[in-house]
Amino acid sequence: MYLLERLKRRRVITTDDSKPKNYVRIHSLIIMGLGGSLGLGIYVLVGQVVLQMTGPAITVSVTIAVLASLFAVLCIAELSSRVPHSGSAYIYSYVIMGEFVAFTVGWSMLLEYMTSTASAARGLSSYLNVLLDDKLSNAFQSILTLNCSFTSTYLDFLSFALILLGSCLLACGAKQSMWLNLVLTIINLITICIIIIAGTTFSDMKNWSRSSSEVPIGAGSGGYFPYTLEGLFRGAAICVFGIVGLNCITPLNGDVINSNHYVPMAIFISMLIVFCTYFVVTNILTAMIPYYLLNPFTPIVSAFKYYNLDSVCWCVIVGSVLALIMSLLNFMFSMPPIMHAMAEDALMFKCFAYTQSLTRASMIVTVLTGIMAAFLALIISFDFLIELSIIGVMLAYTIVAIGVILMHYKVDDVDNAAGNNGKDINFKRAMSQIVKKPREKRSNALSQYTARMFLYIFLLLSASFCVVLKFRPVIHDLWLIMLAASIGILNILCIIMINLQPKSTDFPPFKAPCVPVIPCVSIWLNLFLVSKMSGSACIAYLFWMIIGYIIYFGQVTADFLGKNLTRKVAKEMISNLKFVV
């Protein structure tokens, strides 16, 4: 009984629960979003996606990624207006779904931010390595060579050092890092403008229609879609990670003045700027030179080198290096708040909740997460880190979308008792609720049960479809095509059944449109894109979650024993003391 109550225990946000607002304003939030999204994705990931997965059709992948992110951002914006508190998807799930789901999300987000930090450091290291003609990698390989499917071929000591240096900077105080982000973001935006202006003058649409005879072996079949549909979807998943920097905004909810309005506004402004930038830059990049000539780690620099534009190259190099540094700092900035929030809720060690009065930063958490991310960057390969980050991002997005649906169809307090009418709520009554006329106009316990039942069915169907799709492409077998179509029809029916239920009258400052359609589509897209990740990344992610659950249930057990045995031990100690006396 104690375990079930503990798993379902929810966080209650009261007026006294929120700490005094600090210095963070809307322009700082936008800077954080742009800093995390216009760095690694634009200057490194775009090259890998174009060269290995999509070719010129990267704009299709970017569009899919932006749609998936937009649906998720709409859900995040609503929950951030409902729960103006630090912690991002972690605190949202704690308030709405309970402690166990909150720990799952928080532990997953901790891995997401650590792997994102490590991948940003490795991206910067690889970028510098290419600019230095592989001198760094050759030097590191002379020390030790690694031969494993998920590790790098060498120990990346530069990435290791960069993360440790960034940890020291963040431990000195968050405000100084904000000003640094502002300067670096302005430089990055100027660099992007130079890329767009200079690149447009050298664009040639013929590069979008190269024949297969012109394309080297291993670079696809030429044309605008040189690779398979599978490559487009995998590229979309990678592009989602490129714009995941928008997640750097919501962890600062607790420090934002008027967060109910500023946080959603900052998210949408950042999203618009990021989408326009990615769409324009990727179109220009693939139109400048044939896609198969791009360098996977320095795509933009290699495009301008093709035309011997040395002055533009140097501008891009300086701007891109600073942008990658900015991405690294933004991901690092997002790690401590998650662990700190979990520690404050007694889901992590209490020492992690300690905050320095001068800098408002947790020295222990900042250093610990920095060291863990540094070791990941030292050993794990760049591609594997990206995949782990994507899985973590998609889980957080999925939980947020589920939370929005639950909040829209929750029981109104005034109708809580009226919904039962003294009867037990069961499947039969839920089905009768669907055909009942006239329909209820306000949500009650029965309508909440019905909405949740069809939501869980939708989740089960979507997850089953993605698991099947992971191990066997649908297009290869007729029966799989029929199965996929059947699951799709059932999913649509589930959405319709949820939509038939009356909604709660509790309206937040910002409300996501088209609920439950947008959250359900977001859930499906997230699970679908996760299915495009490698099996080894999924196994590694599950292993990380198992470690987290061992820690969590160990702590729950310790708390249970402590509460139940303290009184007994105290009585025994008193009786023993009396015996001695």
Short mmCIF file of N, CA and C in Angstrom, two decimals, residues 350-507:
data_model
loop_
_atom_site.label_atom_id
_atom_site.label_comp_id
_atom_site.label_asym_id
_atom_site.label_seq_id
_atom_site.Cartn_x
_atom_site.Cartn_y
_atom_site.Cartn_z
N LYS A 350 20.03 14.38 -0.92
CA LYS A 350 19.70 15.71 -0.43
C LYS A 350 20.83 16.71 -0.63
N CYS A 351 22.07 16.23 -0.66
CA CYS A 351 23.20 17.15 -0.83
C CYS A 351 23.15 17.85 -2.19
N PHE A 352 22.44 17.24 -3.16
CA PHE A 352 22.34 17.86 -4.49
C PHE A 352 21.42 19.07 -4.48
N ALA A 353 20.62 19.23 -3.42
CA ALA A 353 19.70 20.36 -3.35
C ALA A 353 20.36 21.60 -2.77
N TYR A 354 21.59 21.48 -2.29
CA TYR A 354 22.28 22.63 -1.70
C TYR A 354 22.61 23.65 -2.78
N THR A 355 22.31 24.92 -2.50
CA THR A 355 22.56 26.01 -3.45
C THR A 355 23.39 27.08 -2.77
N GLN A 356 24.40 27.56 -3.47
CA GLN A 356 25.22 28.64 -2.95
C GLN A 356 24.42 29.93 -2.93
N SER A 357 24.49 30.65 -1.84
CA SER A 357 23.73 31.89 -1.71
C SER A 357 24.24 32.99 -2.63
N LEU A 358 25.53 32.97 -2.95
CA LEU A 358 26.12 34.05 -3.75
C LEU A 358 25.80 33.89 -5.23
N THR A 359 25.97 32.69 -5.76
CA THR A 359 25.81 32.48 -7.21
C THR A 359 24.48 31.84 -7.58
N ARG A 360 23.71 31.36 -6.57
CA ARG A 360 22.46 30.65 -6.82
C ARG A 360 22.68 29.40 -7.66
N ALA A 361 23.88 28.88 -7.67
CA ALA A 361 24.20 27.66 -8.42
C ALA A 361 24.59 26.56 -7.45
N SER A 362 24.27 25.33 -7.79
CA SER A 362 24.63 24.19 -6.97
C SER A 362 25.99 23.67 -7.41
N MET A 363 27.00 23.90 -6.59
CA MET A 363 28.36 23.52 -6.94
C MET A 363 28.47 22.01 -7.13
N ILE A 364 27.87 21.24 -6.21
CA ILE A 364 27.99 19.78 -6.26
C ILE A 364 27.34 19.23 -7.53
N VAL A 365 26.12 19.67 -7.82
CA VAL A 365 25.41 19.17 -8.99
C VAL A 365 26.10 19.58 -10.28
N THR A 366 26.56 20.82 -10.36
CA THR A 366 27.22 21.31 -11.57
C THR A 366 28.48 20.52 -11.86
N VAL A 367 29.28 20.30 -10.84
CA VAL A 367 30.54 19.57 -11.02
C VAL A 367 30.27 18.10 -11.34
N LEU A 368 29.32 17.48 -10.62
CA LEU A 368 29.04 16.06 -10.83
C LEU A 368 28.51 15.78 -12.23
N THR A 369 27.50 16.54 -12.66
CA THR A 369 26.97 16.33 -14.01
C THR A 369 28.01 16.64 -15.07
N GLY A 370 28.86 17.63 -14.80
CA GLY A 370 29.92 17.95 -15.75
C GLY A 370 30.91 16.81 -15.90
N ILE A 371 31.28 16.19 -14.79
CA ILE A 371 32.22 15.06 -14.84
C ILE A 371 31.61 13.87 -15.59
N MET A 372 30.33 13.59 -15.32
CA MET A 372 29.67 12.47 -16.00
C MET A 372 29.58 12.71 -17.50
N ALA A 373 29.22 13.93 -17.89
CA ALA A 373 29.15 14.26 -19.32
C ALA A 373 30.53 14.22 -19.95
N ALA A 374 31.54 14.65 -19.21
CA ALA A 374 32.91 14.65 -19.74
C ALA A 374 33.39 13.24 -20.04
N PHE A 375 33.08 12.29 -19.18
CA PHE A 375 33.49 10.91 -19.44
C PHE A 375 32.72 10.31 -20.62
N LEU A 376 31.45 10.69 -20.78
CA LEU A 376 30.72 10.24 -21.97
C LEU A 376 31.36 10.76 -23.24
N ALA A 377 31.73 12.05 -23.23
CA ALA A 377 32.38 12.64 -24.40
C ALA A 377 33.74 12.02 -24.67
N LEU A 378 34.41 11.60 -23.63
CA LEU A 378 35.74 11.02 -23.77
C LEU A 378 35.71 9.69 -24.50
N ILE A 379 34.66 8.89 -24.26
CA ILE A 379 34.65 7.50 -24.71
C ILE A 379 33.64 7.23 -25.82
N ILE A 380 32.40 7.71 -25.67
CA ILE A 380 31.30 7.31 -26.55
C ILE A 380 31.39 8.05 -27.89
N SER A 381 30.97 7.37 -28.96
CA SER A 381 31.02 7.97 -30.29
C SER A 381 29.97 9.06 -30.45
N PHE A 382 30.21 9.94 -31.39
CA PHE A 382 29.31 11.08 -31.63
C PHE A 382 27.92 10.62 -32.05
N ASP A 383 27.82 9.68 -32.98
CA ASP A 383 26.52 9.20 -33.46
C ASP A 383 25.72 8.54 -32.35
N PHE A 384 26.39 7.76 -31.51
CA PHE A 384 25.70 7.06 -30.43
C PHE A 384 25.17 8.05 -29.39
N LEU A 385 25.93 9.09 -29.10
CA LEU A 385 25.48 10.13 -28.17
C LEU A 385 24.24 10.84 -28.71
N ILE A 386 24.24 11.12 -30.00
CA ILE A 386 23.09 11.78 -30.62
C ILE A 386 21.84 10.91 -30.49
N GLU A 387 21.98 9.61 -30.74
CA GLU A 387 20.83 8.71 -30.66
C GLU A 387 20.27 8.64 -29.24
N LEU A 388 21.14 8.55 -28.25
CA LEU A 388 20.68 8.53 -26.86
C LEU A 388 19.94 9.81 -26.51
N SER A 389 20.46 10.93 -26.99
CA SER A 389 19.80 12.21 -26.72
C SER A 389 18.41 12.25 -27.34
N ILE A 390 18.30 11.75 -28.57
CA ILE A 390 17.01 11.77 -29.26
C ILE A 390 15.98 10.93 -28.53
N ILE A 391 16.37 9.76 -28.04
CA ILE A 391 15.43 8.91 -27.30
C ILE A 391 14.94 9.63 -26.06
N GLY A 392 15.85 10.27 -25.33
CA GLY A 392 15.46 11.03 -24.15
C GLY A 392 14.54 12.18 -24.47
N VAL A 393 14.83 12.89 -25.55
CA VAL A 393 13.98 14.02 -25.97
C VAL A 393 12.58 13.54 -26.30
N MET A 394 12.48 12.45 -27.06
CA MET A 394 11.18 11.97 -27.49
C MET A 394 10.34 11.46 -26.32
N LEU A 395 10.97 10.85 -25.33
CA LEU A 395 10.22 10.41 -24.16
C LEU A 395 9.65 11.62 -23.42
N ALA A 396 10.47 12.66 -23.24
CA ALA A 396 9.99 13.87 -22.56
C ALA A 396 8.84 14.50 -23.33
N TYR A 397 8.97 14.58 -24.66
CA TYR A 397 7.90 15.13 -25.48
C TYR A 397 6.62 14.31 -25.35
N THR A 398 6.76 12.99 -25.31
CA THR A 398 5.59 12.12 -25.21
C THR A 398 4.88 12.30 -23.88
N ILE A 399 5.63 12.37 -22.79
CA ILE A 399 5.04 12.56 -21.47
C ILE A 399 4.31 13.90 -21.40
N VAL A 400 4.90 14.93 -21.98
CA VAL A 400 4.27 16.25 -21.97
C VAL A 400 2.95 16.21 -22.73
N ALA A 401 2.92 15.55 -23.89
CA ALA A 401 1.69 15.45 -24.68
C ALA A 401 0.61 14.68 -23.91
N ILE A 402 1.02 13.61 -23.23
CA ILE A 402 0.07 12.85 -22.40
C ILE A 402 -0.48 13.74 -21.30
N GLY A 403 0.40 14.53 -20.69
CA GLY A 403 -0.02 15.43 -19.62
C GLY A 403 -1.06 16.44 -20.07
N VAL A 404 -0.91 16.96 -21.28
CA VAL A 404 -1.88 17.92 -21.81
C VAL A 404 -3.25 17.27 -21.94
N ILE A 405 -3.30 16.06 -22.48
CA ILE A 405 -4.58 15.36 -22.63
C ILE A 405 -5.21 15.10 -21.26
N LEU A 406 -4.41 14.66 -20.31
CA LEU A 406 -4.94 14.38 -18.97
C LEU A 406 -5.50 15.64 -18.33
N MET A 407 -4.83 16.76 -18.52
CA MET A 407 -5.31 18.01 -17.92
C MET A 407 -6.58 18.52 -18.59
N HIS A 408 -6.73 18.30 -19.88
CA HIS A 408 -7.93 18.76 -20.58
C HIS A 408 -9.16 17.93 -20.23
N TYR A 409 -8.95 16.68 -19.83
CA TYR A 409 -10.09 15.81 -19.55
C TYR A 409 -10.13 15.38 -18.08
N LYS A 410 -9.53 16.18 -17.22
CA LYS A 410 -9.57 15.86 -15.80
C LYS A 410 -10.93 16.21 -15.20
N VAL A 411 -11.19 15.72 -14.00
CA VAL A 411 -12.47 15.94 -13.34
C VAL A 411 -12.55 17.36 -12.83
N ASP A 412 -13.66 18.05 -13.14
CA ASP A 412 -13.91 19.34 -12.51
C ASP A 412 -14.28 19.11 -11.06
N ASP A 413 -13.78 19.94 -10.18
CA ASP A 413 -14.03 19.76 -8.75
C ASP A 413 -15.52 19.78 -8.41
N VAL A 414 -16.24 20.66 -9.05
CA VAL A 414 -17.67 20.77 -8.72
C VAL A 414 -18.47 19.57 -9.19
N ASP A 415 -17.93 18.83 -10.15
CA ASP A 415 -18.65 17.68 -10.69
C ASP A 415 -18.02 16.36 -10.28
N ASN A 416 -17.09 16.40 -9.37
CA ASN A 416 -16.36 15.19 -9.01
C ASN A 416 -17.29 14.11 -8.49
N ALA A 417 -18.17 14.50 -7.59
CA ALA A 417 -19.09 13.51 -7.02
C ALA A 417 -20.23 13.18 -7.98
N ALA A 418 -20.59 14.15 -8.80
CA ALA A 418 -21.74 13.95 -9.68
C ALA A 418 -21.48 12.93 -10.77
N GLY A 419 -20.21 12.73 -11.10
CA GLY A 419 -19.90 11.83 -12.20
C GLY A 419 -20.11 10.38 -11.86
N ASN A 420 -20.05 10.01 -10.59
CA ASN A 420 -20.18 8.60 -10.21
C ASN A 420 -21.63 8.18 -10.01
N ASN A 421 -22.42 9.09 -9.40
CA ASN A 421 -23.82 8.77 -9.11
C ASN A 421 -23.95 7.50 -8.27
N GLY A 422 -22.97 7.31 -7.39
CA GLY A 422 -23.01 6.17 -6.50
C GLY A 422 -22.69 4.85 -7.14
N LYS A 423 -22.26 4.83 -8.38
CA LYS A 423 -21.95 3.59 -9.09
C LYS A 423 -20.46 3.47 -9.33
N ASP A 424 -20.01 2.23 -9.48
CA ASP A 424 -18.61 1.98 -9.80
C ASP A 424 -18.35 2.35 -11.25
N ILE A 425 -17.16 2.92 -11.49
CA ILE A 425 -16.76 3.26 -12.85
C ILE A 425 -16.05 2.06 -13.44
N ASN A 426 -16.52 1.57 -14.57
CA ASN A 426 -15.93 0.41 -15.21
C ASN A 426 -16.02 0.56 -16.73
N PHE A 427 -15.52 -0.47 -17.42
CA PHE A 427 -15.48 -0.42 -18.88
C PHE A 427 -16.88 -0.32 -19.48
N LYS A 428 -17.84 -1.05 -18.91
CA LYS A 428 -19.20 -1.04 -19.45
C LYS A 428 -19.81 0.35 -19.37
N ARG A 429 -19.64 1.02 -18.23
CA ARG A 429 -20.18 2.37 -18.08
C ARG A 429 -19.45 3.35 -18.98
N ALA A 430 -18.15 3.11 -19.18
CA ALA A 430 -17.39 3.99 -20.06
C ALA A 430 -17.90 3.90 -21.49
N MET A 431 -18.20 2.69 -21.96
CA MET A 431 -18.71 2.53 -23.31
C MET A 431 -20.11 3.12 -23.45
N SER A 432 -20.91 3.01 -22.40
CA SER A 432 -22.24 3.62 -22.46
C SER A 432 -22.15 5.14 -22.47
N GLN A 433 -21.08 5.67 -21.90
CA GLN A 433 -20.86 7.12 -21.91
C GLN A 433 -20.70 7.64 -23.34
N ILE A 434 -20.17 6.79 -24.22
CA ILE A 434 -19.90 7.22 -25.60
C ILE A 434 -21.20 7.44 -26.37
N VAL A 435 -22.15 6.52 -26.20
CA VAL A 435 -23.40 6.60 -26.98
C VAL A 435 -24.50 7.35 -26.23
N LYS A 436 -24.20 7.80 -25.05
CA LYS A 436 -25.21 8.48 -24.24
C LYS A 436 -25.60 9.81 -24.85
N LYS A 437 -26.90 10.09 -24.90
CA LYS A 437 -27.40 11.37 -25.37
C LYS A 437 -28.51 11.84 -24.42
N PRO A 438 -28.55 13.10 -24.09
CA PRO A 438 -27.58 14.15 -24.46
C PRO A 438 -26.26 13.95 -23.71
N ARG A 439 -25.19 14.42 -24.30
CA ARG A 439 -23.87 14.24 -23.72
C ARG A 439 -23.65 15.22 -22.57
N GLU A 440 -22.78 14.80 -21.66
CA GLU A 440 -22.41 15.68 -20.56
C GLU A 440 -21.67 16.90 -21.10
N LYS A 441 -21.95 18.05 -20.52
CA LYS A 441 -21.29 19.27 -20.96
C LYS A 441 -20.05 19.59 -20.13
N ARG A 442 -19.96 19.02 -18.94
CA ARG A 442 -18.80 19.26 -18.09
C ARG A 442 -18.19 17.92 -17.69
N SER A 443 -16.89 17.92 -17.52
CA SER A 443 -16.19 16.67 -17.23
C SER A 443 -16.54 16.15 -15.85
N ASN A 444 -16.54 14.83 -15.73
CA ASN A 444 -16.79 14.18 -14.45
C ASN A 444 -15.89 12.95 -14.36
N ALA A 445 -16.07 12.19 -13.31
CA ALA A 445 -15.20 11.04 -13.09
C ALA A 445 -15.33 10.00 -14.20
N LEU A 446 -16.55 9.81 -14.70
CA LEU A 446 -16.76 8.81 -15.75
C LEU A 446 -16.14 9.27 -17.07
N SER A 447 -16.31 10.52 -17.43
CA SER A 447 -15.72 11.02 -18.67
C SER A 447 -14.19 11.01 -18.59
N GLN A 448 -13.66 11.29 -17.41
CA GLN A 448 -12.20 11.22 -17.23
C GLN A 448 -11.70 9.80 -17.43
N TYR A 449 -12.41 8.85 -16.85
CA TYR A 449 -12.04 7.44 -17.00
C TYR A 449 -12.09 7.02 -18.47
N THR A 450 -13.12 7.45 -19.19
CA THR A 450 -13.27 7.08 -20.60
C THR A 450 -12.15 7.66 -21.44
N ALA A 451 -11.85 8.95 -21.22
CA ALA A 451 -10.78 9.60 -21.99
C ALA A 451 -9.44 8.92 -21.73
N ARG A 452 -9.16 8.60 -20.49
CA ARG A 452 -7.89 7.96 -20.16
C ARG A 452 -7.82 6.55 -20.73
N MET A 453 -8.93 5.84 -20.73
CA MET A 453 -8.94 4.48 -21.27
C MET A 453 -8.56 4.49 -22.75
N PHE A 454 -9.16 5.38 -23.52
CA PHE A 454 -8.84 5.43 -24.95
C PHE A 454 -7.45 6.02 -25.19
N LEU A 455 -6.99 6.87 -24.30
CA LEU A 455 -5.61 7.37 -24.42
C LEU A 455 -4.62 6.23 -24.23
N TYR A 456 -4.85 5.37 -23.25
CA TYR A 456 -3.94 4.24 -23.02
C TYR A 456 -4.00 3.25 -24.18
N ILE A 457 -5.18 3.06 -24.75
CA ILE A 457 -5.29 2.19 -25.93
C ILE A 457 -4.50 2.79 -27.09
N PHE A 458 -4.61 4.10 -27.26
CA PHE A 458 -3.86 4.79 -28.32
C PHE A 458 -2.36 4.61 -28.12
N LEU A 459 -1.90 4.75 -26.89
CA LEU A 459 -0.47 4.59 -26.60
C LEU A 459 -0.01 3.17 -26.90
N LEU A 460 -0.81 2.18 -26.51
CA LEU A 460 -0.46 0.78 -26.74
C LEU A 460 -0.40 0.47 -28.24
N LEU A 461 -1.38 0.95 -28.99
CA LEU A 461 -1.39 0.71 -30.43
C LEU A 461 -0.21 1.39 -31.12
N SER A 462 0.07 2.62 -30.74
CA SER A 462 1.18 3.36 -31.36
C SER A 462 2.51 2.71 -31.06
N ALA A 463 2.70 2.31 -29.80
CA ALA A 463 3.96 1.67 -29.42
C ALA A 463 4.12 0.33 -30.13
N SER A 464 3.04 -0.44 -30.25
CA SER A 464 3.11 -1.73 -30.93
C SER A 464 3.47 -1.55 -32.40
N PHE A 465 2.87 -0.57 -33.03
CA PHE A 465 3.17 -0.30 -34.44
C PHE A 465 4.64 0.05 -34.63
N CYS A 466 5.17 0.89 -33.75
CA CYS A 466 6.57 1.31 -33.89
C CYS A 466 7.54 0.18 -33.60
N VAL A 467 7.18 -0.72 -32.68
CA VAL A 467 8.03 -1.88 -32.40
C VAL A 467 8.08 -2.79 -33.62
N VAL A 468 6.93 -3.05 -34.22
CA VAL A 468 6.89 -3.87 -35.44
C VAL A 468 7.69 -3.21 -36.54
N LEU A 469 7.52 -1.91 -36.69
CA LEU A 469 8.22 -1.16 -37.73
C LEU A 469 9.72 -1.16 -37.51
N LYS A 470 10.13 -1.22 -36.25
CA LYS A 470 11.55 -1.21 -35.93
C LYS A 470 12.26 -2.44 -36.48
N PHE A 471 11.61 -3.59 -36.40
CA PHE A 471 12.26 -4.84 -36.77
C PHE A 471 11.94 -5.29 -38.20
N ARG A 472 10.92 -4.68 -38.81
CA ARG A 472 10.59 -5.10 -40.18
C ARG A 472 9.87 -3.97 -40.90
N PRO A 473 10.45 -3.43 -41.98
CA PRO A 473 9.79 -2.36 -42.72
C PRO A 473 8.43 -2.79 -43.24
N VAL A 474 7.45 -1.89 -43.12
CA VAL A 474 6.08 -2.21 -43.49
C VAL A 474 5.93 -2.50 -44.98
N ILE A 475 6.70 -1.80 -45.81
CA ILE A 475 6.50 -1.89 -47.26
C ILE A 475 6.89 -3.25 -47.83
N HIS A 476 7.52 -4.12 -47.05
CA HIS A 476 8.00 -5.39 -47.58
C HIS A 476 6.92 -6.47 -47.61
N ASP A 477 5.89 -6.35 -46.80
CA ASP A 477 4.89 -7.40 -46.70
C ASP A 477 3.49 -6.81 -46.74
N LEU A 478 2.60 -7.50 -47.47
CA LEU A 478 1.22 -7.03 -47.59
C LEU A 478 0.51 -7.08 -46.24
N TRP A 479 0.76 -8.14 -45.47
CA TRP A 479 0.06 -8.26 -44.19
C TRP A 479 0.49 -7.17 -43.22
N LEU A 480 1.74 -6.72 -43.33
CA LEU A 480 2.17 -5.62 -42.48
C LEU A 480 1.54 -4.30 -42.90
N ILE A 481 1.34 -4.15 -44.20
CA ILE A 481 0.65 -2.96 -44.68
C ILE A 481 -0.78 -2.93 -44.15
N MET A 482 -1.44 -4.09 -44.19
CA MET A 482 -2.81 -4.18 -43.67
C MET A 482 -2.83 -3.93 -42.16
N LEU A 483 -1.84 -4.48 -41.46
CA LEU A 483 -1.77 -4.27 -40.02
C LEU A 483 -1.56 -2.80 -39.68
N ALA A 484 -0.66 -2.16 -40.43
CA ALA A 484 -0.39 -0.74 -40.19
C ALA A 484 -1.64 0.10 -40.46
N ALA A 485 -2.36 -0.22 -41.53
CA ALA A 485 -3.58 0.51 -41.84
C ALA A 485 -4.64 0.31 -40.76
N SER A 486 -4.74 -0.92 -40.26
CA SER A 486 -5.72 -1.21 -39.20
C SER A 486 -5.39 -0.44 -37.92
N ILE A 487 -4.11 -0.44 -37.56
CA ILE A 487 -3.70 0.30 -36.37
C ILE A 487 -3.96 1.79 -36.54
N GLY A 488 -3.71 2.29 -37.76
CA GLY A 488 -3.97 3.71 -38.02
C GLY A 488 -5.44 4.06 -37.85
N ILE A 489 -6.32 3.19 -38.36
CA ILE A 489 -7.76 3.43 -38.23
C ILE A 489 -8.17 3.39 -36.75
N LEU A 490 -7.65 2.41 -36.01
CA LEU A 490 -7.98 2.31 -34.59
C LEU A 490 -7.47 3.52 -33.82
N ASN A 491 -6.29 4.01 -34.19
CA ASN A 491 -5.77 5.21 -33.53
C ASN A 491 -6.68 6.41 -33.77
N ILE A 492 -7.16 6.55 -35.00
CA ILE A 492 -8.07 7.66 -35.32
C ILE A 492 -9.36 7.53 -34.51
N LEU A 493 -9.87 6.30 -34.38
CA LEU A 493 -11.08 6.08 -33.59
C LEU A 493 -10.85 6.45 -32.12
N CYS A 494 -9.67 6.12 -31.61
CA CYS A 494 -9.35 6.48 -30.22
C CYS A 494 -9.36 8.00 -30.03
N ILE A 495 -8.78 8.71 -30.99
CA ILE A 495 -8.77 10.17 -30.91
C ILE A 495 -10.19 10.72 -30.94
N ILE A 496 -11.04 10.14 -31.79
CA ILE A 496 -12.44 10.59 -31.88
C ILE A 496 -13.15 10.34 -30.55
N MET A 497 -12.93 9.16 -29.95
CA MET A 497 -13.59 8.83 -28.69
C MET A 497 -13.14 9.77 -27.57
N ILE A 498 -11.86 10.10 -27.56
CA ILE A 498 -11.38 11.05 -26.55
C ILE A 498 -12.03 12.41 -26.77
N ASN A 499 -12.13 12.81 -28.03
CA ASN A 499 -12.67 14.13 -28.34
C ASN A 499 -14.16 14.25 -27.99
N LEU A 500 -14.87 13.12 -27.94
CA LEU A 500 -16.29 13.14 -27.61
C LEU A 500 -16.54 13.43 -26.13
N GLN A 501 -15.51 13.29 -25.31
CA GLN A 501 -15.69 13.49 -23.87
C GLN A 501 -15.67 14.99 -23.53
N PRO A 502 -16.46 15.39 -22.53
CA PRO A 502 -16.46 16.80 -22.12
C PRO A 502 -15.11 17.18 -21.51
N LYS A 503 -14.71 18.42 -21.76
CA LYS A 503 -13.42 18.90 -21.28
C LYS A 503 -13.56 19.66 -19.97
N SER A 504 -12.46 19.75 -19.28
CA SER A 504 -12.43 20.50 -18.03
C SER A 504 -12.61 21.98 -18.29
N THR A 505 -13.21 22.66 -17.35
CA THR A 505 -13.41 24.11 -17.47
C THR A 505 -12.25 24.90 -16.88
N ASP A 506 -11.20 24.20 -16.48
CA ASP A 506 -10.02 24.86 -15.93
C ASP A 506 -9.12 25.28 -17.08
N PHE A 507 -9.12 26.56 -17.41
CA PHE A 507 -8.36 27.05 -18.56
C PHE A 507 -7.06 27.70 -18.10
#
